[in-house]
Amino acid sequence: MKKLGILLKGIIKENPVLVLLLGTCPTLATTTGVISALAMGIAATAVLICSNVVISALRKAIPDKVRIPAYIVVIAGFVSVVQMLMQAYFPDLYDMLGVYLALIVVNCIILGRAEMFARKNGIIDSALDGIGMGIGFTLALVVMGSIREILGAGTWAGIELTAIKPYAVSIVTAAPGGFLVFGCLIALVNKLFAGKNAKKEFACEGCPNASACNKASCESEVKEETK
Amino acid sequence: MKELLIILMSAVLVDNYVLNKFLGICPFLGVSKKSDQAVGMGVSVIFVMLVATAATWPIQTYLLDPNELGYLQTIVFILVIAALVQFVEIFLKKFIPALHKSLGVYLPLITTNCAVLGVTINNISDGYNFVESMVSSLGCGLGFLLAMWLFAGVRGRLEESDAPECFKGIPITLVAASIVSVAFMGFGGIIDKLFA
């Protein structure tokens, strides 16, 4: 039962994109269409599961002080594997995702789950967490990709929707539409789950840089006070 | 010279990394609450982008490509950037403490900033030579600074606005970013017209 909870929490209650607000860059960049969103989701999920398992297995071997560089090496290794597999078997998708595929390395979801979950839990729990979070990430990406593709291009996964096509607003698939749809989607999730787990501020606990970031904002406040 | 200007201008205005390519969104949303913070972060990013490009371009050209190790690009670049940022921080702390005091807190943040890794990879995949890569990195950094600084001003106004309850915080910030991004779309054809 506990294991099921770990698997399911990533999908809705702690959805990495819409609730934890992690991994915003790929969410905005690869959701111009359903297919690229799905490809990005699956690639990131594969890396997330593998890195969670390996980091969890090595959690006693990695010294605490150098854990972030060690995690980055593990994650970068798996990203390279995914890149090479994709280039070999799905060259079209590889070209479509371009630089964002390599940028999975610095995706906060993956580093964040390593830091928040995998280094404290067993291998099986970490794998389940990776699967759940990966599904949550993919699901959010596909929902957003669907909204943007249907409204912006009048198609869904390349299939033409004749009822909507004449009214398509192309700006939704362009850069501004990404920000707008993402903002509205988060607001909708806040509304639906109001009070329960709505996040008002940018999620920092998941980010490995949180301590430095807080320090940065604190220091400027201190500076202002002394002025 | 003209080519370099085109690369610079298009990196700053047309292909703005934050508002058009969605790279470096985390610091864009996280550290843009006050304009002095936004400028500090922006300047640090320019600095790290230039140093990172100066290090990664020769590595790719003289080390990875001749030995057919191109597939190691991702691992090598992220490690080089991470090590470099640490090194720069130690160097500044020891030799230029004044600069370290103003930029130091932002440097560790930048290691996992996707804009820095993105610009080094893009420079290689666009086939730029060393000078062009440096100019393109400078342009991307300036574009990042410009977007951060402009958006810090917009956010100052947002704090006082009365948004619907569920839009408060991040959602309304994203909607505002969308409008700033529309403004940047206006630069679309400017490069062709300017240098035609």
Tab-separated table of C-alpha atoms in Angstrom:
chain	number	residue	atom	x	y	z
A	1	MET	CA	0.000	0.000	0.000
A	2	LYS	CA	2.845	2.330	0.877
A	3	LYS	CA	4.547	1.406	-2.368
A	4	LEU	CA	1.406	2.272	-4.326
A	5	GLY	CA	1.340	5.630	-2.543
A	6	ILE	CA	4.926	6.375	-3.642
A	7	LEU	CA	3.999	5.515	-7.211
A	8	LEU	CA	0.795	7.562	-7.285
A	9	LYS	CA	1.885	10.705	-5.477
A	10	GLY	CA	4.025	11.835	-8.409
A	11	ILE	CA	1.096	11.695	-10.780
A	12	ILE	CA	-1.316	14.113	-9.090
A	13	LYS	CA	-0.582	15.103	-5.507
A	14	GLU	CA	3.057	16.001	-6.081
A	15	ASN	CA	3.012	16.438	-9.826
A	16	PRO	CA	6.535	17.689	-10.568
A	17	VAL	CA	5.477	20.267	-13.161
A	18	LEU	CA	2.117	21.595	-12.013
A	19	VAL	CA	2.467	21.337	-8.234
A	20	LEU	CA	6.195	21.251	-7.433
A	21	LEU	CA	6.927	23.634	-10.339
A	22	LEU	CA	10.124	21.881	-11.365
A	23	GLY	CA	11.535	21.499	-14.862
A	24	THR	CA	9.883	24.556	-16.358
A	25	CYS	CA	12.330	24.911	-19.270
A	26	PRO	CA	11.510	21.659	-21.106
A	27	THR	CA	7.835	22.075	-20.193
A	28	LEU	CA	7.674	25.360	-22.062
A	29	ALA	CA	10.034	24.482	-24.887
A	30	THR	CA	8.885	21.047	-26.004
A	31	THR	CA	5.107	21.400	-25.712
A	32	THR	CA	4.528	23.000	-29.111
A	33	GLY	CA	3.031	19.662	-30.168
A	34	VAL	CA	1.820	16.426	-28.587
A	35	ILE	CA	4.460	14.243	-30.212
A	36	SER	CA	7.487	16.237	-29.087
A	37	ALA	CA	5.958	16.600	-25.607
A	38	LEU	CA	5.464	12.841	-25.356
A	39	ALA	CA	8.990	12.142	-26.619
A	40	MET	CA	10.485	14.550	-24.093
A	41	GLY	CA	8.401	13.014	-21.302
A	42	ILE	CA	9.484	9.475	-22.118
A	43	ALA	CA	13.161	10.418	-22.501
A	44	ALA	CA	13.187	12.262	-19.164
A	45	THR	CA	11.282	9.395	-17.476
A	46	ALA	CA	13.850	6.856	-18.678
A	47	VAL	CA	16.720	8.967	-17.344
A	48	LEU	CA	14.861	9.627	-14.081
A	49	ILE	CA	14.171	5.955	-13.339
A	50	CYS	CA	17.737	4.847	-14.165
A	51	SER	CA	19.417	7.665	-12.242
A	52	ASN	CA	17.127	7.180	-9.219
A	53	VAL	CA	18.004	3.483	-9.075
A	54	VAL	CA	21.751	4.007	-9.461
A	55	ILE	CA	21.934	6.903	-7.011
A	56	SER	CA	19.886	4.953	-4.493
A	57	ALA	CA	22.179	1.936	-4.901
A	58	LEU	CA	25.262	4.117	-4.435
A	59	ARG	CA	23.808	6.224	-1.621
A	60	LYS	CA	26.175	4.774	0.989
A	61	ALA	CA	29.210	4.974	-1.311
A	62	ILE	CA	28.887	8.619	-2.366
A	63	PRO	CA	30.443	11.012	0.181
A	64	ASP	CA	28.039	13.734	1.233
A	65	LYS	CA	30.288	16.626	0.238
A	66	VAL	CA	30.660	15.702	-3.419
A	67	ARG	CA	27.188	14.274	-3.909
A	68	ILE	CA	25.932	16.902	-6.389
A	69	PRO	CA	28.842	16.429	-8.851
A	70	ALA	CA	28.483	12.659	-8.458
A	71	TYR	CA	24.760	12.858	-9.259
A	72	ILE	CA	25.492	15.023	-12.288
A	73	VAL	CA	27.952	12.443	-13.644
A	74	VAL	CA	25.415	9.614	-13.206
A	75	ILE	CA	22.624	11.655	-14.822
A	76	ALA	CA	24.831	12.874	-17.688
A	77	GLY	CA	25.818	9.272	-18.413
A	78	PHE	CA	22.207	8.168	-18.770
A	79	VAL	CA	21.331	11.250	-20.826
A	80	SER	CA	24.105	10.344	-23.269
A	81	VAL	CA	22.722	6.802	-23.506
A	82	VAL	CA	19.221	8.106	-24.241
A	83	GLN	CA	20.625	10.583	-26.778
A	84	MET	CA	22.493	7.843	-28.645
A	85	LEU	CA	19.511	5.449	-28.613
A	86	MET	CA	17.203	8.163	-29.875
A	87	GLN	CA	19.631	9.246	-32.591
A	88	ALA	CA	19.889	5.656	-33.767
A	89	TYR	CA	16.236	4.598	-33.670
A	90	PHE	CA	14.176	7.816	-33.804
A	91	PRO	CA	16.270	10.355	-35.744
A	92	ASP	CA	13.208	12.560	-36.455
A	93	LEU	CA	12.430	12.946	-32.755
A	94	TYR	CA	16.124	13.526	-32.038
A	95	ASP	CA	16.156	16.470	-34.448
A	96	MET	CA	12.833	17.762	-33.103
A	97	LEU	CA	14.030	17.877	-29.482
A	98	GLY	CA	17.475	19.176	-30.423
A	99	VAL	CA	19.413	20.774	-27.592
A	100	TYR	CA	16.635	20.124	-25.060
A	101	LEU	CA	17.491	16.427	-25.062
A	102	ALA	CA	21.023	17.170	-23.822
A	103	LEU	CA	19.573	19.638	-21.354
A	104	ILE	CA	17.811	16.830	-19.460
A	105	VAL	CA	21.120	16.794	-17.531
A	106	VAL	CA	20.262	20.062	-15.813
A	107	ASN	CA	16.530	19.329	-15.477
A	108	CYS	CA	15.697	20.144	-11.851
A	109	ILE	CA	13.194	17.265	-11.624
A	110	ILE	CA	15.907	14.654	-11.992
A	111	LEU	CA	18.496	16.295	-9.750
A	112	GLY	CA	15.712	17.251	-7.339
A	113	ARG	CA	14.395	13.685	-6.991
A	114	ALA	CA	17.942	12.421	-6.452
A	115	GLU	CA	18.452	14.969	-3.701
A	116	MET	CA	14.987	14.718	-2.112
A	117	PHE	CA	14.193	11.034	-2.472
A	118	ALA	CA	16.741	8.621	-3.936
A	119	ARG	CA	19.557	9.396	-1.510
A	120	LYS	CA	17.345	8.607	1.480
A	121	ASN	CA	15.365	5.596	0.233
A	122	GLY	CA	15.858	2.040	-0.999
A	123	ILE	CA	16.248	0.938	-4.595
A	124	ILE	CA	12.677	-0.286	-5.139
A	125	ASP	CA	11.083	2.785	-3.572
A	126	SER	CA	13.362	5.016	-5.643
A	127	ALA	CA	12.455	3.197	-8.838
A	128	LEU	CA	8.729	3.568	-8.042
A	129	ASP	CA	9.246	7.244	-7.259
A	130	GLY	CA	11.029	7.648	-10.598
A	131	ILE	CA	8.188	5.912	-12.463
A	132	GLY	CA	5.504	7.982	-10.703
A	133	MET	CA	7.277	11.290	-11.159
A	134	GLY	CA	8.093	10.392	-14.760
A	135	ILE	CA	4.444	9.609	-15.525
A	136	GLY	CA	3.384	12.844	-13.822
A	137	PHE	CA	5.900	14.823	-15.880
A	138	THR	CA	4.878	13.122	-19.132
A	139	LEU	CA	1.188	13.589	-18.367
A	140	ALA	CA	1.585	17.313	-17.659
A	141	LEU	CA	3.637	17.748	-20.823
A	142	VAL	CA	1.102	15.899	-22.968
A	143	VAL	CA	-1.835	17.892	-21.537
A	144	MET	CA	-0.027	21.142	-22.217
A	145	GLY	CA	1.133	19.962	-25.639
A	146	SER	CA	-2.457	19.004	-26.521
A	147	ILE	CA	-3.837	22.391	-25.485
A	148	ARG	CA	-1.179	24.263	-27.428
A	149	GLU	CA	-1.381	22.098	-30.538
A	150	ILE	CA	-5.195	22.069	-30.709
A	151	LEU	CA	-5.589	25.811	-30.091
A	152	GLY	CA	-2.491	26.881	-31.993
A	153	ALA	CA	-2.391	24.613	-35.017
A	154	GLY	CA	-5.814	22.934	-35.118
A	155	THR	CA	-4.267	19.474	-35.072
A	156	TRP	CA	-3.699	16.769	-32.453
A	157	ALA	CA	-0.587	14.618	-32.807
A	158	GLY	CA	-0.594	15.546	-36.491
A	159	ILE	CA	-4.260	14.600	-37.053
A	160	GLU	CA	-6.197	17.510	-38.502
A	161	LEU	CA	-9.248	18.648	-36.523
A	162	THR	CA	-11.416	20.226	-39.211
A	163	ALA	CA	-13.823	21.857	-36.735
A	164	ILE	CA	-11.081	23.862	-35.030
A	165	LYS	CA	-8.519	24.357	-37.793
A	166	PRO	CA	-10.007	27.588	-39.278
A	167	TYR	CA	-10.012	29.216	-35.834
A	168	ALA	CA	-6.467	28.239	-34.843
A	169	VAL	CA	-4.494	31.006	-33.125
A	170	SER	CA	-0.881	30.481	-34.113
A	171	ILE	CA	0.561	32.524	-31.234
A	172	VAL	CA	-0.368	29.708	-28.823
A	173	THR	CA	2.319	27.495	-30.338
A	174	ALA	CA	4.792	30.419	-30.352
A	175	ALA	CA	6.832	31.417	-27.308
A	176	PRO	CA	4.282	33.750	-25.608
A	177	GLY	CA	1.594	31.068	-25.803
A	178	GLY	CA	3.830	28.709	-23.840
A	179	PHE	CA	4.066	31.075	-20.885
A	180	LEU	CA	0.336	31.888	-21.073
A	181	VAL	CA	-0.924	28.288	-21.251
A	182	PHE	CA	1.460	27.197	-18.484
A	183	GLY	CA	0.341	30.054	-16.222
A	184	CYS	CA	-3.335	29.277	-16.780
A	185	LEU	CA	-2.781	25.544	-16.230
A	186	ILE	CA	-1.061	26.141	-12.872
A	187	ALA	CA	-3.862	28.522	-11.884
A	188	LEU	CA	-6.409	25.829	-12.785
A	189	VAL	CA	-4.602	23.247	-10.664
A	190	ASN	CA	-4.440	25.773	-7.798
A	191	LYS	CA	-8.188	26.351	-8.152
A	192	LEU	CA	-9.067	22.646	-8.250
A	193	PHE	CA	-6.864	21.740	-5.296
A	194	ALA	CA	-7.305	25.062	-3.495
A	195	GLY	CA	-5.961	25.038	0.031
A	196	LYS	CA	-4.684	21.496	-0.139
A	197	ASN	CA	-1.332	21.802	-1.833
A	198	ALA	CA	-1.426	25.007	-3.842
A	199	LYS	CA	2.017	26.534	-4.263
A	200	LYS	CA	2.183	30.301	-4.216
A	201	GLU	CA	5.905	30.665	-4.538
A	202	PHE	CA	8.452	29.170	-6.860
A	203	ALA	CA	9.368	25.732	-5.550
A	204	CYS	CA	12.816	25.891	-4.054
A	205	GLU	CA	13.136	22.807	-1.864
A	206	GLY	CA	13.400	20.589	-4.923
A	207	CYS	CA	16.210	22.580	-6.450
A	208	PRO	CA	19.755	21.576	-5.473
A	209	ASN	CA	20.737	25.223	-5.605
A	210	ALA	CA	18.108	26.278	-3.083
A	211	SER	CA	20.560	27.110	-0.310
A	212	ALA	CA	22.643	29.357	-2.549
A	213	CYS	CA	19.524	30.942	-4.004
A	214	ASN	CA	18.063	31.762	-0.599
A	215	LYS	CA	21.406	33.177	0.399
A	216	ALA	CA	21.348	35.409	-2.676
A	217	SER	CA	17.916	36.836	-1.903
A	218	CYS	CA	18.711	37.167	1.808
A	219	GLU	CA	21.936	39.047	1.162
A	220	SER	CA	20.262	41.618	-1.041
A	221	GLU	CA	17.627	42.152	1.644
A	222	VAL	CA	20.337	42.614	4.276
A	223	LYS	CA	22.071	45.055	1.956
A	224	GLU	CA	18.885	47.057	1.588
A	225	GLU	CA	18.327	47.190	5.309
A	226	THR	CA	21.818	48.482	5.980
A	227	LYS	CA	21.304	51.185	3.375
B	1	MET	CA	32.447	42.268	-38.780
B	2	LYS	CA	28.931	42.435	-40.180
B	3	GLU	CA	28.404	38.733	-39.501
B	4	LEU	CA	29.505	39.183	-35.900
B	5	LEU	CA	27.075	42.071	-35.443
B	6	ILE	CA	24.261	39.963	-36.879
B	7	ILE	CA	25.081	37.126	-34.475
B	8	LEU	CA	25.202	39.523	-31.535
B	9	MET	CA	21.974	41.355	-32.338
B	10	SER	CA	19.965	38.260	-33.125
B	11	ALA	CA	21.143	36.579	-29.902
B	12	VAL	CA	20.150	39.604	-27.810
B	13	LEU	CA	16.827	40.515	-29.377
B	14	VAL	CA	15.391	37.961	-31.785
B	15	ASP	CA	16.405	34.583	-30.359
B	16	ASN	CA	16.352	35.750	-26.766
B	17	TYR	CA	17.305	32.746	-24.669
B	18	VAL	CA	14.743	33.294	-21.943
B	19	LEU	CA	11.769	34.640	-23.834
B	20	ASN	CA	12.090	32.762	-27.095
B	21	LYS	CA	14.082	29.596	-26.445
B	22	PHE	CA	12.915	28.972	-22.854
B	23	LEU	CA	16.382	28.448	-21.430
B	24	GLY	CA	17.191	29.649	-17.927
B	25	ILE	CA	13.567	29.988	-16.839
B	26	CYS	CA	14.324	29.024	-13.211
B	27	PRO	CA	16.562	32.035	-12.419
B	28	PHE	CA	14.317	34.200	-14.618
B	29	LEU	CA	11.342	33.468	-12.352
B	30	GLY	CA	13.260	32.879	-9.127
B	31	VAL	CA	15.713	35.773	-8.931
B	32	SER	CA	13.820	38.541	-10.722
B	33	LYS	CA	11.968	39.988	-7.750
B	34	LYS	CA	14.276	42.961	-7.316
B	35	SER	CA	16.157	44.728	-10.053
B	36	ASP	CA	19.542	44.780	-8.266
B	37	GLN	CA	19.350	41.009	-7.795
B	38	ALA	CA	18.302	40.565	-11.405
B	39	VAL	CA	21.255	42.607	-12.659
B	40	GLY	CA	23.709	40.738	-10.389
B	41	MET	CA	22.454	37.417	-11.702
B	42	GLY	CA	22.522	38.646	-15.311
B	43	VAL	CA	26.108	39.911	-15.090
B	44	SER	CA	27.239	36.645	-13.491
B	45	VAL	CA	25.577	34.675	-16.283
B	46	ILE	CA	27.353	36.737	-18.976
B	47	PHE	CA	30.658	36.155	-17.191
B	48	VAL	CA	30.175	32.391	-16.819
B	49	MET	CA	28.864	32.011	-20.386
B	50	LEU	CA	32.006	33.675	-21.780
B	51	VAL	CA	34.356	31.619	-19.600
B	52	ALA	CA	32.443	28.404	-20.355
B	53	THR	CA	32.527	29.005	-24.099
B	54	ALA	CA	36.240	29.865	-23.997
B	55	ALA	CA	36.826	26.486	-22.318
B	56	THR	CA	34.359	24.194	-24.095
B	57	TRP	CA	34.918	25.311	-27.698
B	58	PRO	CA	38.620	24.302	-27.758
B	59	ILE	CA	37.818	21.059	-25.929
B	60	GLN	CA	35.237	20.094	-28.542
B	61	THR	CA	37.370	21.181	-31.508
B	62	TYR	CA	40.816	19.968	-30.492
B	63	LEU	CA	40.059	17.098	-28.121
B	64	LEU	CA	36.681	15.479	-28.798
B	65	ASP	CA	36.319	15.881	-32.567
B	66	PRO	CA	39.776	14.588	-33.661
B	67	ASN	CA	39.375	11.527	-31.421
B	68	GLU	CA	35.777	10.866	-32.501
B	69	LEU	CA	34.514	11.317	-28.966
B	70	GLY	CA	31.621	13.624	-29.918
B	71	TYR	CA	29.161	11.502	-27.953
B	72	LEU	CA	30.908	12.501	-24.713
B	73	GLN	CA	29.920	16.146	-25.309
B	74	THR	CA	27.134	16.269	-22.720
B	75	ILE	CA	29.158	14.708	-19.892
B	76	VAL	CA	32.345	16.647	-20.624
B	77	PHE	CA	30.622	20.020	-20.986
B	78	ILE	CA	28.605	19.815	-17.774
B	79	LEU	CA	31.652	18.708	-15.798
B	80	VAL	CA	33.855	21.411	-17.299
B	81	ILE	CA	31.251	24.071	-16.518
B	82	ALA	CA	30.752	22.817	-12.960
B	83	ALA	CA	34.497	22.708	-12.293
B	84	LEU	CA	35.030	26.070	-13.930
B	85	VAL	CA	32.409	27.809	-11.833
B	86	GLN	CA	34.012	26.465	-8.660
B	87	PHE	CA	37.441	27.543	-9.869
B	88	VAL	CA	36.275	31.030	-10.830
B	89	GLU	CA	34.666	31.434	-7.426
B	90	ILE	CA	37.881	30.467	-5.592
B	91	PHE	CA	39.952	32.693	-7.877
B	92	LEU	CA	37.694	35.716	-7.352
B	93	LYS	CA	37.587	35.167	-3.600
B	94	LYS	CA	41.379	35.210	-3.401
B	95	PHE	CA	42.349	37.872	-5.922
B	96	ILE	CA	39.349	40.153	-6.556
B	97	PRO	CA	37.332	40.119	-3.316
B	98	ALA	CA	35.259	43.143	-4.340
B	99	LEU	CA	33.915	41.375	-7.412
B	100	HIS	CA	33.427	38.191	-5.407
B	101	LYS	CA	31.329	40.086	-2.923
B	102	SER	CA	28.922	41.327	-5.575
B	103	LEU	CA	28.771	38.245	-7.833
B	104	GLY	CA	29.847	35.428	-5.488
B	105	VAL	CA	26.412	34.409	-4.269
B	106	TYR	CA	25.092	33.980	-7.787
B	107	LEU	CA	27.920	31.820	-9.112
B	108	PRO	CA	26.957	28.446	-7.551
B	109	LEU	CA	23.434	28.928	-8.926
B	110	ILE	CA	24.700	29.063	-12.451
B	111	THR	CA	26.273	25.606	-12.567
B	112	THR	CA	22.963	23.961	-13.296
B	113	ASN	CA	21.548	26.852	-15.317
B	114	CYS	CA	20.425	25.343	-18.591
B	115	ALA	CA	21.175	28.564	-20.499
B	116	VAL	CA	24.925	28.126	-19.914
B	117	LEU	CA	25.034	24.502	-21.045
B	118	GLY	CA	22.612	25.383	-23.840
B	119	VAL	CA	24.769	28.165	-25.261
B	120	THR	CA	27.924	26.022	-25.301
B	121	ILE	CA	26.125	23.171	-27.100
B	122	ASN	CA	24.383	25.532	-29.537
B	123	ASN	CA	27.675	27.191	-30.461
B	124	ILE	CA	29.039	23.811	-31.501
B	125	SER	CA	25.917	22.664	-33.359
B	126	ASP	CA	25.654	26.006	-35.206
B	127	GLY	CA	29.202	25.480	-36.469
B	128	TYR	CA	30.561	28.794	-35.178
B	129	ASN	CA	34.312	29.412	-35.061
B	130	PHE	CA	35.940	30.581	-31.829
B	131	VAL	CA	35.336	34.326	-32.276
B	132	GLU	CA	31.747	33.794	-33.443
B	133	SER	CA	31.112	31.503	-30.452
B	134	MET	CA	32.366	34.117	-28.019
B	135	VAL	CA	30.226	36.828	-29.657
B	136	SER	CA	27.172	34.579	-29.624
B	137	SER	CA	27.731	33.797	-25.926
B	138	LEU	CA	28.085	37.498	-25.165
B	139	GLY	CA	24.855	38.161	-27.057
B	140	CYS	CA	22.958	35.410	-25.240
B	141	GLY	CA	24.223	36.672	-21.895
B	142	LEU	CA	23.239	40.255	-22.718
B	143	GLY	CA	19.827	39.031	-23.842
B	144	PHE	CA	19.433	37.188	-20.523
B	145	LEU	CA	20.435	40.315	-18.587
B	146	LEU	CA	18.021	42.451	-20.612
B	147	ALA	CA	15.121	40.054	-20.065
B	148	MET	CA	15.852	39.725	-16.326
B	149	TRP	CA	16.162	43.462	-15.836
B	150	LEU	CA	13.023	44.351	-17.803
B	151	PHE	CA	11.042	41.641	-16.076
B	152	ALA	CA	12.167	42.761	-12.599
B	153	GLY	CA	10.460	46.068	-13.375
B	154	VAL	CA	7.285	44.310	-14.495
B	155	ARG	CA	7.292	42.187	-11.331
B	156	GLY	CA	7.548	45.258	-9.140
B	157	ARG	CA	4.170	46.285	-10.521
B	158	LEU	CA	2.749	42.762	-10.234
B	159	GLU	CA	3.340	42.697	-6.475
B	160	GLU	CA	0.831	45.503	-6.064
B	161	SER	CA	-1.768	44.146	-8.484
B	162	ASP	CA	-4.928	42.461	-7.282
B	163	ALA	CA	-4.920	39.146	-9.131
B	164	PRO	CA	-7.567	36.413	-8.643
B	165	GLU	CA	-6.701	34.116	-5.723
B	166	CYS	CA	-5.714	31.101	-7.822
B	167	PHE	CA	-3.526	33.232	-10.118
B	168	LYS	CA	-1.474	34.760	-7.304
B	169	GLY	CA	2.239	34.057	-7.321
B	170	ILE	CA	3.677	32.035	-10.162
B	171	PRO	CA	0.668	31.843	-12.555
B	172	ILE	CA	0.282	35.623	-12.889
B	173	THR	CA	4.073	35.928	-13.246
B	174	LEU	CA	3.982	33.508	-16.174
B	175	VAL	CA	1.144	35.453	-17.801
B	176	ALA	CA	3.206	38.651	-17.441
B	177	ALA	CA	6.217	36.851	-18.939
B	178	SER	CA	4.001	35.904	-21.861
B	179	ILE	CA	3.211	39.572	-22.525
B	180	VAL	CA	6.908	40.559	-22.292
B	181	SER	CA	7.613	37.724	-24.728
B	182	VAL	CA	5.035	39.156	-27.167
B	183	ALA	CA	6.966	42.430	-27.049
B	184	PHE	CA	10.170	40.604	-27.975
B	185	MET	CA	8.398	38.893	-30.894
B	186	GLY	CA	8.186	42.363	-32.416
B	187	PHE	CA	11.919	42.195	-33.128
B	188	GLY	CA	11.226	39.289	-35.514
B	189	GLY	CA	12.269	40.764	-38.861
B	190	ILE	CA	14.578	43.468	-37.582
B	191	ILE	CA	17.876	41.756	-38.393
B	192	ASP	CA	17.158	41.253	-42.095
B	193	LYS	CA	15.978	44.841	-42.460
B	194	LEU	CA	18.841	46.291	-40.440
B	195	PHE	CA	21.667	44.557	-42.298
B	196	ALA	CA	20.069	44.147	-45.716
